Short mmCIF file of C-alpha atoms in Angstrom, two decimals:
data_model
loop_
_atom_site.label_atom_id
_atom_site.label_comp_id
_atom_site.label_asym_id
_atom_site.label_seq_id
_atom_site.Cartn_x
_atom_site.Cartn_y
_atom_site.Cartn_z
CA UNK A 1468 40.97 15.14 85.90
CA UNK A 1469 40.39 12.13 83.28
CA UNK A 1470 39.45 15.02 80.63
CA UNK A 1471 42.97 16.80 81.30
CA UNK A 1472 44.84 13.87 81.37
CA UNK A 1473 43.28 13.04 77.86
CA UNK A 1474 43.54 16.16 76.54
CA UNK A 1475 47.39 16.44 77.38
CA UNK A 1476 47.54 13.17 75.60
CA UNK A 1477 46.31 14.31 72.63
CA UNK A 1478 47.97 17.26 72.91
CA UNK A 1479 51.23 15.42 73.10
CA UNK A 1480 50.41 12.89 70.14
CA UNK A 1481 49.38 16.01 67.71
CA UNK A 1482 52.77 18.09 68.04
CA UNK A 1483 52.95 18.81 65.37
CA UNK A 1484 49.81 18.79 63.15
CA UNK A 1485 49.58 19.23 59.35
CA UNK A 1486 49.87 23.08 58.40
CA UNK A 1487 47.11 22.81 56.65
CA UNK A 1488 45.08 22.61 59.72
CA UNK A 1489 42.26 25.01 59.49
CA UNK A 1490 43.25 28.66 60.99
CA UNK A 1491 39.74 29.36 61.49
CA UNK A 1492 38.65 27.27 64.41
CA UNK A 1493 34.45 26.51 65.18
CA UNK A 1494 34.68 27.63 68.92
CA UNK A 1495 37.26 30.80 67.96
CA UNK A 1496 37.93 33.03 65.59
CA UNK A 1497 41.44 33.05 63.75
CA UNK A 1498 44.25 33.68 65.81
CA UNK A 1499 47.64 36.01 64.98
CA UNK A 1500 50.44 34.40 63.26
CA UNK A 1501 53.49 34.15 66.10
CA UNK A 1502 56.94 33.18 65.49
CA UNK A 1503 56.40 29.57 66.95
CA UNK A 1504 53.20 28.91 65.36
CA UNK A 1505 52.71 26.86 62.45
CA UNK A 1506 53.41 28.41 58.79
CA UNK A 1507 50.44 27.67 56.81
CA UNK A 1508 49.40 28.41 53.47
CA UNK A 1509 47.89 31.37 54.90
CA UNK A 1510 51.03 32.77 56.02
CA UNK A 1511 52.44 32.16 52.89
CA UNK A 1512 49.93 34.10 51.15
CA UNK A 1513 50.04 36.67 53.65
CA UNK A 1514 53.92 37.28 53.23
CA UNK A 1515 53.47 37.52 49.38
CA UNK A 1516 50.64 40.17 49.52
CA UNK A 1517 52.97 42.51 51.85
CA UNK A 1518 55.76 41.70 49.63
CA UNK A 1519 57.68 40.02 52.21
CA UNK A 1520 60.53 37.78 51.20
CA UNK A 1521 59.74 33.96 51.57
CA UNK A 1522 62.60 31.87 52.82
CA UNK A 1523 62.84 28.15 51.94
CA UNK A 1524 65.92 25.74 52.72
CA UNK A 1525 66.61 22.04 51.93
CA UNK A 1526 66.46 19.60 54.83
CA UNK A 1527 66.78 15.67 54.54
CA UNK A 1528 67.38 14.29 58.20
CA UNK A 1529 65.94 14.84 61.40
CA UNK A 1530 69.18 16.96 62.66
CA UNK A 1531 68.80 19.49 59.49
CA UNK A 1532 65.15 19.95 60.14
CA UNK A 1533 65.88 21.43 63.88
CA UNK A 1534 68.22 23.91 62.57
CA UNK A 1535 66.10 24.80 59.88
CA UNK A 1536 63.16 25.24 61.83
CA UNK A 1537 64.67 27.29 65.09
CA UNK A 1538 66.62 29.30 61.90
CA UNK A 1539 62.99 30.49 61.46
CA UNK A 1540 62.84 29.53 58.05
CA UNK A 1541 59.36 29.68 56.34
CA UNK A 1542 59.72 26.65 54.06
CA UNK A 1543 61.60 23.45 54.48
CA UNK A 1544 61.63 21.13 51.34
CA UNK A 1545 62.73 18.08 51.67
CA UNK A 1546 64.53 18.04 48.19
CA UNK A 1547 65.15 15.11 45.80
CA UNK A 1548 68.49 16.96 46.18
CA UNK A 1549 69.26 14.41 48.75
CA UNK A 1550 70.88 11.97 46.00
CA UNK A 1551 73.59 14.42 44.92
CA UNK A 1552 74.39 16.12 49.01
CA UNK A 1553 73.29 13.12 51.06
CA UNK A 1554 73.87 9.82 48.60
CA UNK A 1555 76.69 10.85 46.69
CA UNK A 1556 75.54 10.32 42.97
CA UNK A 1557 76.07 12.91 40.51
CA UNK A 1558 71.92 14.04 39.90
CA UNK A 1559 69.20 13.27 41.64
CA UNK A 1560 68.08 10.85 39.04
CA UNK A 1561 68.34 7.39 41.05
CA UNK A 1562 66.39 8.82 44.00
CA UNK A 1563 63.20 6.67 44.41
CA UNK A 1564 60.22 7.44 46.24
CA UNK A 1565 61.30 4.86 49.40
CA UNK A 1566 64.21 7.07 49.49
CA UNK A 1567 62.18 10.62 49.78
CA UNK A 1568 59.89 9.02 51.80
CA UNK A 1569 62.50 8.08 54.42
CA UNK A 1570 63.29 11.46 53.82
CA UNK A 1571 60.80 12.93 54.77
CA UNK A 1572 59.44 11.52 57.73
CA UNK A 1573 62.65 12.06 59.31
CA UNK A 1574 62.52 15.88 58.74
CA UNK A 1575 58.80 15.82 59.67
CA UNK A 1576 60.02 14.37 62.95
CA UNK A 1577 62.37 17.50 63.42
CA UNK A 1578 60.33 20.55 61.76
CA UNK A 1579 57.48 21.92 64.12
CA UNK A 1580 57.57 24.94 62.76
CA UNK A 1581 58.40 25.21 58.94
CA UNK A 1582 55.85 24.72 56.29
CA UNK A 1583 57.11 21.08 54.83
CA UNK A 1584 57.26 20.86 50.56
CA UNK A 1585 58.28 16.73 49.26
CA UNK A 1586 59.90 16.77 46.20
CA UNK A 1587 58.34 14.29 44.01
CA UNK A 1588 61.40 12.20 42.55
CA UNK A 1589 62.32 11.05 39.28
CA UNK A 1590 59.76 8.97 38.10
CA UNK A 1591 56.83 9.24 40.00
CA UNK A 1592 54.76 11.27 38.45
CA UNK A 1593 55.52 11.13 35.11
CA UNK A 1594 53.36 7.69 33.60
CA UNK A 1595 50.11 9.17 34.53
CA UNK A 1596 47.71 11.81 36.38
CA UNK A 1597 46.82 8.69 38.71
CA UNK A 1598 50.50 8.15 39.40
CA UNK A 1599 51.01 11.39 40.11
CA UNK A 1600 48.26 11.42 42.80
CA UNK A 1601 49.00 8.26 44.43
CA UNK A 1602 52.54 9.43 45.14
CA UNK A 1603 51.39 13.09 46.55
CA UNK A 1604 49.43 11.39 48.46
CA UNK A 1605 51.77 8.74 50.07
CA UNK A 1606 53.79 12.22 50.76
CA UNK A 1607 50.97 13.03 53.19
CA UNK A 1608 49.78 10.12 54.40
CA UNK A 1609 53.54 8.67 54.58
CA UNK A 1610 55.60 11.40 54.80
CA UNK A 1611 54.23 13.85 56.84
CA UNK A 1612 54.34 16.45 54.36
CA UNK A 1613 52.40 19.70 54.10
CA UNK A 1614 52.55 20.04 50.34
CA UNK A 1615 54.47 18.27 46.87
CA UNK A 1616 56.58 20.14 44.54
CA UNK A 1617 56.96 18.70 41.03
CA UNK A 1618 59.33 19.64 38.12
CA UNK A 1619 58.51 20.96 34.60
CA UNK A 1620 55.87 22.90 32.46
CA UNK A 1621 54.86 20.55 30.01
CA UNK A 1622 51.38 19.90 28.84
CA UNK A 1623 51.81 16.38 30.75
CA UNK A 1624 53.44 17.67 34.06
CA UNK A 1625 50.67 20.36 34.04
CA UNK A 1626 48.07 17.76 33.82
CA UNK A 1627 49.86 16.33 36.76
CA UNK A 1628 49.69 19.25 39.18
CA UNK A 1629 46.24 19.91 38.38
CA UNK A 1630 45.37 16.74 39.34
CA UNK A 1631 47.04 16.26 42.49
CA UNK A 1632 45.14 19.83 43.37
CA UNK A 1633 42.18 18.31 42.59
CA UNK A 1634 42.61 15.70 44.96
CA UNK A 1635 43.12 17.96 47.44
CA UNK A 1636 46.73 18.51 47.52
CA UNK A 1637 48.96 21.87 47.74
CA UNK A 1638 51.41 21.92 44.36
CA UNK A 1639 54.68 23.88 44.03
CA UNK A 1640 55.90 23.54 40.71
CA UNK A 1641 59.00 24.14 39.09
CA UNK A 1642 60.97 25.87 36.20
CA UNK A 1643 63.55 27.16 34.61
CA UNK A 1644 66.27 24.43 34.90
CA UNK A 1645 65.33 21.15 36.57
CA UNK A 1646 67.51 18.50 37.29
CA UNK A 1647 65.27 15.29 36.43
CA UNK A 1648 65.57 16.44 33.19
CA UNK A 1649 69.65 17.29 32.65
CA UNK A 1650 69.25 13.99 30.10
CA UNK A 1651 67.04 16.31 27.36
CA UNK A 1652 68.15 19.50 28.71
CA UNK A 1653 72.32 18.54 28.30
CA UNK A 1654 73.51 19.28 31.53
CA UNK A 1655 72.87 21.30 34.33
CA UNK A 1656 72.59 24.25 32.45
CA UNK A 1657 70.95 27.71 32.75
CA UNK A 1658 67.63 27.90 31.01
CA UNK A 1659 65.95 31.25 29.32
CA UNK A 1660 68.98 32.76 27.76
CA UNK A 1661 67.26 33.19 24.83
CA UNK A 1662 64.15 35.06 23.96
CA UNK A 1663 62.48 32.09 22.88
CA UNK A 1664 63.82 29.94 25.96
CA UNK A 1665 62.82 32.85 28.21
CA UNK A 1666 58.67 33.34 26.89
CA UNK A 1667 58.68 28.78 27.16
CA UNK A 1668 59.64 29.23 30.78
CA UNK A 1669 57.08 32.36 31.48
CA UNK A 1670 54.39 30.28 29.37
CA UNK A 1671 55.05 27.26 31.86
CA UNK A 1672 54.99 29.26 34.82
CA UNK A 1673 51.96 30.99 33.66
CA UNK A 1674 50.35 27.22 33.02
CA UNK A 1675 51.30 25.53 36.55
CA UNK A 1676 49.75 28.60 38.07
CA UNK A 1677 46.51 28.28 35.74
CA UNK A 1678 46.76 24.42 37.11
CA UNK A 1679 46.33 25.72 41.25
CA UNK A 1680 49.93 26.16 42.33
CA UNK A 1681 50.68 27.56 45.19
CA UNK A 1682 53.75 28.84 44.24
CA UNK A 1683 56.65 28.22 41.77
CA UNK A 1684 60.29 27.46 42.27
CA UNK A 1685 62.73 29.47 39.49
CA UNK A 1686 65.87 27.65 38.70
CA UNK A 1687 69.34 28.99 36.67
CA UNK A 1688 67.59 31.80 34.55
CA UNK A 1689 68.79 35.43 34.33
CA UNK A 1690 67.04 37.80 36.41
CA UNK A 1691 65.35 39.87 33.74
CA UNK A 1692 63.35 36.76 32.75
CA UNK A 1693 62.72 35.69 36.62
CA UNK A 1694 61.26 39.43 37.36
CA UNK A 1695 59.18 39.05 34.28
CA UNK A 1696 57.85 35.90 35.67
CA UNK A 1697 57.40 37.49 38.86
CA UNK A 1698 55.50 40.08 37.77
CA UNK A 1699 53.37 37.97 35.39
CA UNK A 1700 52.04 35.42 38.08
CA UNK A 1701 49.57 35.80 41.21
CA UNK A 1702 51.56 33.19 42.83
CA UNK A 1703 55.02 33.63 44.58
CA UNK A 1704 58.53 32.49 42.83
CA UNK A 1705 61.00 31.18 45.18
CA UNK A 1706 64.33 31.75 43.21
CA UNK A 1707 67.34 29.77 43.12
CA UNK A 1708 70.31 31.35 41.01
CA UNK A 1709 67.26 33.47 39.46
CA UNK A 1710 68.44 36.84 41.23
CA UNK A 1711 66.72 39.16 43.32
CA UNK A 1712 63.32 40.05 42.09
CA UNK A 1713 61.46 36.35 43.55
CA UNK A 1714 58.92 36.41 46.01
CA UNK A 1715 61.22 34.19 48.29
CA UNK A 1716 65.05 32.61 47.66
CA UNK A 1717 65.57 28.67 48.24
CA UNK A 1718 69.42 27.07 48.87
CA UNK A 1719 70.68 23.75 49.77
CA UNK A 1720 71.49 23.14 52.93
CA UNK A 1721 74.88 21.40 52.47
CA UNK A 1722 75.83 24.44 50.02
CA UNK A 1723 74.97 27.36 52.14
CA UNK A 1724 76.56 25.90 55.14
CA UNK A 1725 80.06 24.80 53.29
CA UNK A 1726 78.84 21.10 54.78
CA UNK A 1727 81.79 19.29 52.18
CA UNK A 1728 84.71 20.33 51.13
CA UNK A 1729 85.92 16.76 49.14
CA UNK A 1730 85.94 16.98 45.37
CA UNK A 1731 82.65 15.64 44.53
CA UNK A 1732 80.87 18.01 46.35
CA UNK A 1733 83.14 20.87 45.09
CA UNK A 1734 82.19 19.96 41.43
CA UNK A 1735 78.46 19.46 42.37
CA UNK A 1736 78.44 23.17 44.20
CA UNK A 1737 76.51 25.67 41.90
CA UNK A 1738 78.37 28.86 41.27
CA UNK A 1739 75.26 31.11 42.88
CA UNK A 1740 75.51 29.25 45.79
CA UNK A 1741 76.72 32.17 48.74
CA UNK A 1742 78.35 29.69 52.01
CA UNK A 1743 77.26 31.27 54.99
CA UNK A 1744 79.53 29.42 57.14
CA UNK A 1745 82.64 26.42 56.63
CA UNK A 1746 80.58 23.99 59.09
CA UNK A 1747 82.70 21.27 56.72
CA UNK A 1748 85.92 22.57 58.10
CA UNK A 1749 84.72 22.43 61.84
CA UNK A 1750 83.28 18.78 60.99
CA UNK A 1751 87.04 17.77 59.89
CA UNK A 1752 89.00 19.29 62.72
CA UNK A 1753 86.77 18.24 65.14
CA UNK A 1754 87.06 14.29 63.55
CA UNK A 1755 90.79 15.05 63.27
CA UNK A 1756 91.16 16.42 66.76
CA UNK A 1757 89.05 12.99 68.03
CA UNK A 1758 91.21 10.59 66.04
CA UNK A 1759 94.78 12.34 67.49
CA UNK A 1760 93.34 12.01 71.27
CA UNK A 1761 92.40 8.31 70.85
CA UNK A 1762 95.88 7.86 69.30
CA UNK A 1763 97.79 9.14 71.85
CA UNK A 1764 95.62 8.43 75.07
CA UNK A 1765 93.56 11.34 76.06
CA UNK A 1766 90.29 10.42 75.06
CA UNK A 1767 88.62 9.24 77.18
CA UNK A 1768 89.98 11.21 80.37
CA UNK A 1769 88.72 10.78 83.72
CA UNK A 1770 85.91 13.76 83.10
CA UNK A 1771 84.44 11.13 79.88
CA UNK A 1772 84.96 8.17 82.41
CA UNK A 1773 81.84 8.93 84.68
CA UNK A 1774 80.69 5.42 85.61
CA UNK A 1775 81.73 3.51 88.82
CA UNK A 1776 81.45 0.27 90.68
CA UNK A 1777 81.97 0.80 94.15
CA UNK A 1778 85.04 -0.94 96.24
CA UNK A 1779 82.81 -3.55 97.91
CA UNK A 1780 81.66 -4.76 94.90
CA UNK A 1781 84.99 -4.43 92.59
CA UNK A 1782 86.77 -6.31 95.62
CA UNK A 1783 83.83 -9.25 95.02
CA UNK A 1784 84.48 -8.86 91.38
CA UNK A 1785 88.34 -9.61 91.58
CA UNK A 1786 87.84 -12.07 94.32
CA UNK A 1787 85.57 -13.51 91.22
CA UNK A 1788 87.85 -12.87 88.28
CA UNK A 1789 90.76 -14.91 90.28
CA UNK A 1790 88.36 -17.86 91.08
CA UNK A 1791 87.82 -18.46 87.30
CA UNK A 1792 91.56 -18.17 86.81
CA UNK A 1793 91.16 -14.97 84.80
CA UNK A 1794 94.28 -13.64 86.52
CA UNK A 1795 95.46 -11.16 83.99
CA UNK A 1796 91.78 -10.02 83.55
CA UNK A 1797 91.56 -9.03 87.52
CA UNK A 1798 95.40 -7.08 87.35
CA UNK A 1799 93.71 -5.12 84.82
CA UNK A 1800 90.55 -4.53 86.29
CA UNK A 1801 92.28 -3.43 89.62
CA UNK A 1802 94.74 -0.78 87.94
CA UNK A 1803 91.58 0.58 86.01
CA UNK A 1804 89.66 0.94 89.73
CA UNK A 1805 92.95 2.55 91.13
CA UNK A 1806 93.07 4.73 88.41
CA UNK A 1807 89.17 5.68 89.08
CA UNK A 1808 89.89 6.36 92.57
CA UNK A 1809 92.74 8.71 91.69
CA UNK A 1810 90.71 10.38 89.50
CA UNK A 1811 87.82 10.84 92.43
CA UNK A 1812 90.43 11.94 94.89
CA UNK A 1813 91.60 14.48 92.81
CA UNK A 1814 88.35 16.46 91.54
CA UNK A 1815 86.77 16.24 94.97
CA UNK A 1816 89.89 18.64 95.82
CA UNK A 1817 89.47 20.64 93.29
CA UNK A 1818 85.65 21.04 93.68
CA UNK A 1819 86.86 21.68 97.70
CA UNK A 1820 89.86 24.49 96.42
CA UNK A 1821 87.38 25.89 94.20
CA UNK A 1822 84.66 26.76 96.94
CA UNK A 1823 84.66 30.58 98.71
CA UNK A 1824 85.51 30.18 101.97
CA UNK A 1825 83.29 31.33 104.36
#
């Protein structure tokens, strides 16, 4: 009995473990991937050598990384994104590590399922190789993540990603455009329009990959350069306004779900972005809807009213009220408990017309 209570414990306490948990276990032999088990590494690979599609989505709170993860979705990064959809500022450039690791513990708290990437923010990573590590790691040990994704190609960021792999760490990396960089790059502009733009971001996909990525996110390049770089690496692409011919697609979870509809966010929205729904609409009708029923008395009704003091003790409580002299404090209380007893009276007859008779 003591072993099964302490095996439900830890049972309980290890939810949700790392997906990097070994598949292969001492006392069993690897076990079939299922819908509700853990995505791994493995899976990942797995999916890419059948030529399945890999689906990865943004999440940044513990509600988003729910709906992510009973969406099915195979990846869930918790993107540095968060300044522009979450905080409001125009890039992702003031988003410190404190902030992603907030983050990410609160979408680690929600994701069971989903294979969990931490974007590493704005610098981070970019004084050193030891920098680099002791952030990735703190997105482990801190945040609960399964892996780190990193942008650029450069001989320094490389250097970076092969040393957090050395340390033990699973790397996505990142071309094409990336937003820490809009400051050198002018904007947030599409990258690889030209043939010499195009062969620098193949040659920097081709060098994260030689570094031990895992896989490679494509950002805002056409899709003849993105299916070249496909085709070029062992690894899989996840594309994001790259077209069709990635290993997997990525989108922001505010975009795809038409979260905002205010200006900022409309100016912000990238023009691949496809909405799959206007949850921003239902969010403002519903807090319109709220704001006319408090206004005018509706909300709360008797059916939001549910708690009640019964008439011994709300007889004691006005006897009490007009004691103290709170005189117009008892008047009120009494109309409220008249009011509550209407409201009693009246859906135990319904409840009463609404029963079959026998």
């Amino acid at each position: 009995m003591i072993r099964k209570r302490i095996a439900g414990a830890c049972a309980r306490s290890l939810r949700r473990g790392f997906a990097h948990t070994p598949d292969d276990r001492v006392y069993g032999g690897p076990k079939p991937q299922s819908p509700s088990a853990r995505v791994t590494l493995r899976h990942l690979q797995s999916k890419y050598a059948a030529k399945e599609p890999i689906t990865m989505v943004t999440a940044y709170d513990y509600p988003g990384a729910v709906h992510v993860d009973q969406a099915g979705i195979d990846i869930c990064l918790v993107g540095d994104s968060a300044g522009m959809v979450v905080h409001g500022y125009d890039t992702t450039l003031p988003v410190t590590m404190s902030d992603m690791l907030t983050h990410c513990k609160a979408v680690q708290r929600g994701a069971n399922r989903a294979f969990l990437v931490g974007d590493l923010p704005f610098g981070s990573y970019e004084l050193s190789s030891d920098q680099a590590v002791e952030n990735a790691v703190r997105m482990l040990k801190e945040g609960g993540m399964d892996a780190i994704k990193l942008e650029g190609g450069s001989v320094s960021r490389v250097a970076a990603a092969k040393a957090i792999c050395e340390a033990g760490i699973a790397v996505m990396g990142h071309v094409g455009l990336t937003p820490q960089s809009i400051s050198v790059l002018g904007g947030f502009r599409p990258q690889g329009r030209s043939f010499s733009d195009a062969v620098q971001v193949l040659e920097r996909a081709l060098h994260l990959e030689a570094a031990g990525c895992f896989a490679t996110v494509l950002e805002c390049i056409p899709s003849p350069v993105a299916a070249a770089i496909t085709s070029s690496l062992q690894i899989p692409t996840i594309g994001i306004g790259a077209g069709p011919f990635c290993s997997g697609q990525v989108l922001v979870y505010h975009d795809l779900l038409g979260m905002m509809q205010h200006p900022h966010h409309r100016k912000i929205t990238p023009k691949f972005c496809k909405q799959y729904a206007k949850v921003g609409d239902v969010i403002q009708q519903g807090l319109a809807d709220y704001r006319d029923e408090v206004l005018s008395g509706r909300f709360p009704s008797a059916a939001h009213t549910p708690y009640r003091i019964d008439e011994h003790q709300t007889e004691l409580f006005l006897k009490e009220l007009e004691s103290r002299g709170y005189h117009s404090a008892a008047e009120s209380a009494a109309v409220a408990a008249e009011k509550d007893s209407a409201a009693d009276v009246e859906k135990s007859c319904n409840v009463k017309t609404a029963q079959p008779a026998s």
